[in-house]
Amino acid sequence: FFSTRVFTTKHIASIMAQPAKDEIAQAKKLSQQQAQQQQNMNQKVKQAQQQQEKQEQMKEQRRVILKAILSPEAQQRLNNLKMVKEDKAIQVENMLIQQSQNGMISGKVSENHVKMILEQLSDKAAKKKNKVNTKDIDDEDDDDEYYDDENDENLLVEMGIDAMANDPDLNDEYLE
């Protein structure tokens, strides 16, 4: 019943070598994946560095242009504004740079010119703020919500208003 099998050292070595080959293949695959991930990470870091350098160059160009076109007083006014409202100061700087590039500025920009641009920006902001968008208003829907005859009393109660207290005709009916 018992069969005896004789294993040779060659046979044992081949059986033991198979898991080792699988482990080696997995290790190589993992090593390749890690190398690829490292390469991707290095590319991302390099791109981020390039983008940061580009931004620094743009900031430096802005600084050089503004230094060339602004009087010391105008520069001081922009610096003060930048401390309080950085976004507005950047808008003014952008307008000044655009005017300079379009040849609309000759000589140094005065503090009064900066004030004038600030006033223009304030006027534009005020006009935008005062505009009312009437496209979204639908009178019929709004009226239905508050003036449905069948549900007026329920709606008023939900709003915390006693219908009888606010309607003199209803008060007179119930008092008689």
Short mmCIF file of C-alpha atoms in Angstrom, two decimals:
data_model
loop_
_atom_site.label_atom_id
_atom_site.label_comp_id
_atom_site.label_asym_id
_atom_site.label_seq_id
_atom_site.Cartn_x
_atom_site.Cartn_y
_atom_site.Cartn_z
CA PHE A 1 0.00 0.00 0.00
CA PHE A 2 2.69 2.38 0.84
CA SER A 3 4.59 3.58 -2.07
CA THR A 4 7.95 4.80 -1.43
CA ARG A 5 9.16 7.53 -3.49
CA VAL A 6 12.71 8.38 -3.61
CA PHE A 7 13.52 12.00 -4.16
CA THR A 8 16.77 12.89 -5.64
CA THR A 9 18.64 15.96 -4.60
CA LYS A 10 18.04 17.36 -8.03
CA HIS A 11 14.30 16.91 -7.65
CA ILE A 12 14.31 18.48 -4.16
CA ALA A 13 16.34 21.41 -5.41
CA SER A 14 13.89 22.07 -8.26
CA ILE A 15 10.89 21.94 -5.86
CA MET A 16 12.57 24.36 -3.48
CA ALA A 17 13.74 26.65 -6.25
CA GLN A 18 10.23 27.33 -7.62
CA PRO A 19 9.01 29.51 -4.65
CA ALA A 20 12.33 31.34 -4.70
CA LYS A 21 11.88 32.13 -8.40
CA ASP A 22 8.37 33.47 -7.71
CA GLU A 23 9.66 35.63 -4.87
CA ILE A 24 12.44 36.98 -7.05
CA ALA A 25 9.97 37.82 -9.83
CA GLN A 26 7.69 39.59 -7.34
CA ALA A 27 10.62 41.49 -5.88
CA LYS A 28 11.71 42.62 -9.36
CA LYS A 29 8.16 43.72 -10.18
CA LEU A 30 7.87 45.62 -6.91
CA SER A 31 11.26 47.22 -7.51
CA GLN A 32 10.16 48.37 -10.98
CA GLN A 33 6.92 49.81 -9.58
CA GLN A 34 8.81 51.70 -6.90
CA ALA A 35 11.27 53.03 -9.45
CA GLN A 36 8.37 54.20 -11.65
CA GLN A 37 6.68 55.89 -8.67
CA GLN A 38 9.94 57.60 -7.74
CA GLN A 39 10.39 58.79 -11.32
CA ASN A 40 6.81 60.17 -11.38
CA MET A 41 7.38 61.92 -8.07
CA ASN A 42 10.62 63.47 -9.34
CA GLN A 43 8.79 64.74 -12.45
CA LYS A 44 6.04 66.30 -10.31
CA VAL A 45 8.59 67.98 -8.06
CA LYS A 46 10.46 69.29 -11.09
CA GLN A 47 7.22 70.66 -12.60
CA ALA A 48 6.30 72.34 -9.32
CA GLN A 49 9.76 73.92 -9.14
CA GLN A 50 9.47 75.17 -12.71
CA GLN A 51 6.05 76.62 -12.02
CA GLN A 52 7.31 78.34 -8.89
CA GLU A 53 10.27 79.76 -10.81
CA LYS A 54 7.90 81.03 -13.50
CA GLN A 55 5.75 82.73 -10.86
CA GLU A 56 8.82 84.30 -9.28
CA GLN A 57 9.92 85.61 -12.69
CA MET A 58 6.46 87.11 -13.29
CA LYS A 59 6.51 88.78 -9.87
CA GLU A 60 9.94 90.19 -10.60
CA GLN A 61 8.78 91.52 -13.99
CA ARG A 62 5.77 93.17 -12.32
CA ARG A 63 8.02 94.72 -9.68
CA VAL A 64 10.43 96.08 -12.32
CA ILE A 65 7.62 97.53 -14.46
CA LEU A 66 5.88 99.13 -11.48
CA LYS A 67 9.15 100.56 -10.18
CA ALA A 68 9.78 102.10 -13.59
CA ILE A 69 6.36 103.73 -13.95
CA LEU A 70 5.39 104.72 -10.37
CA SER A 71 6.45 107.79 -8.48
CA PRO A 72 7.59 107.11 -4.90
CA GLU A 73 4.29 108.52 -3.57
CA ALA A 74 2.22 106.33 -5.88
CA GLN A 75 4.29 103.30 -4.90
CA GLN A 76 3.75 104.10 -1.22
CA ARG A 77 0.00 104.43 -1.73
CA LEU A 78 -0.10 101.02 -3.45
CA ASN A 79 1.99 99.46 -0.68
CA ASN A 80 -0.40 100.85 1.94
CA LEU A 81 -3.38 99.59 -0.02
CA LYS A 82 -1.76 96.18 -0.41
CA MET A 83 -1.56 95.84 3.37
CA VAL A 84 -5.31 96.42 3.73
CA LYS A 85 -6.82 95.19 0.46
CA GLU A 86 -4.33 93.15 -1.47
CA ASP A 87 -6.78 92.14 -4.20
CA LYS A 88 -7.67 95.77 -4.94
CA ALA A 89 -4.00 96.75 -5.02
CA ILE A 90 -3.32 93.96 -7.51
CA GLN A 91 -6.20 95.21 -9.68
CA VAL A 92 -4.70 98.71 -9.69
CA GLU A 93 -1.26 97.33 -10.51
CA ASN A 94 -2.71 95.28 -13.37
CA MET A 95 -4.45 98.36 -14.77
CA LEU A 96 -1.26 100.40 -14.52
CA ILE A 97 0.82 97.69 -16.20
CA GLN A 98 -1.76 97.37 -18.97
CA GLN A 99 -1.80 101.15 -19.48
CA SER A 100 1.98 101.15 -19.61
CA GLN A 101 2.11 98.32 -22.16
CA ASN A 102 -0.49 100.10 -24.32
CA GLY A 103 1.58 103.30 -24.29
CA MET A 104 -1.03 105.22 -22.30
CA ILE A 105 1.50 106.25 -19.63
CA SER A 106 4.29 108.68 -20.29
CA GLY A 107 6.57 109.47 -17.41
CA LYS A 108 5.95 108.49 -13.79
CA VAL A 109 2.47 107.76 -12.49
CA SER A 110 1.47 110.15 -9.73
CA GLU A 111 -0.37 109.37 -6.53
CA ASN A 112 -3.37 111.24 -7.95
CA HIS A 113 -3.45 108.90 -10.94
CA VAL A 114 -3.54 105.92 -8.54
CA LYS A 115 -6.37 107.60 -6.62
CA MET A 116 -8.27 108.09 -9.87
CA ILE A 117 -7.95 104.39 -10.72
CA LEU A 118 -9.14 103.48 -7.23
CA GLU A 119 -12.19 105.70 -7.68
CA GLN A 120 -12.94 104.05 -11.03
CA LEU A 121 -12.76 100.61 -9.43
CA SER A 122 -15.01 101.74 -6.57
CA ASP A 123 -17.55 103.18 -9.02
CA LYS A 124 -17.60 99.92 -10.99
CA ALA A 125 -18.07 97.91 -7.80
CA ALA A 126 -20.91 100.16 -6.65
CA LYS A 127 -22.70 99.81 -10.01
CA LYS A 128 -22.41 96.02 -9.87
CA LYS A 129 -23.71 95.99 -6.32
CA ASN A 130 -26.77 98.09 -7.19
CA LYS A 131 -27.82 95.93 -10.15
CA VAL A 132 -30.81 93.67 -9.50
CA ASN A 133 -31.24 90.49 -11.48
CA THR A 134 -34.94 90.33 -12.34
CA LYS A 135 -34.69 87.28 -14.59
CA ASP A 136 -34.99 84.91 -11.65
CA ILE A 137 -38.07 86.56 -10.15
CA ASP A 138 -41.40 84.87 -10.92
CA ASP A 139 -44.28 86.77 -9.35
CA GLU A 140 -46.84 84.02 -9.78
CA ASP A 141 -44.82 81.46 -7.84
CA ASP A 142 -44.08 83.86 -5.01
CA ASP A 143 -47.73 84.92 -4.72
CA ASP A 144 -48.95 81.34 -4.60
CA GLU A 145 -46.72 80.63 -1.68
CA TYR A 146 -48.18 83.35 0.50
CA TYR A 147 -51.70 84.03 -0.85
CA ASP A 148 -53.35 80.66 -1.35
CA ASP A 149 -56.95 81.22 -0.16
CA GLU A 150 -57.36 77.68 1.09
CA ASN A 151 -54.17 77.69 3.13
CA ASP A 152 -53.96 81.33 4.27
CA GLU A 153 -54.91 80.63 7.83
CA ASN A 154 -52.54 77.64 8.09
CA LEU A 155 -49.71 79.65 6.60
CA LEU A 156 -50.30 82.53 8.97
CA VAL A 157 -50.36 80.16 11.93
CA GLU A 158 -47.07 78.61 10.74
CA MET A 159 -45.61 82.10 10.55
CA GLY A 160 -46.76 82.70 14.15
CA ILE A 161 -49.46 85.21 13.23
CA ASP A 162 -52.96 84.85 14.58
CA ALA A 163 -55.29 85.43 11.62
CA MET A 164 -58.05 86.83 13.82
CA ALA A 165 -55.78 89.35 15.50
CA ASN A 166 -54.67 90.83 12.18
CA ASP A 167 -58.01 90.90 10.31
CA PRO A 168 -60.58 93.34 11.71
CA ASP A 169 -63.37 91.76 9.61
CA LEU A 170 -62.73 88.38 11.22
CA ASN A 171 -62.67 89.94 14.69
CA ASP A 172 -66.05 91.61 14.13
CA GLU A 173 -67.64 88.35 12.95
CA TYR A 174 -66.56 86.44 16.01
CA LEU A 175 -67.48 89.22 18.43
CA GLU A 176 -71.13 89.30 17.34
#
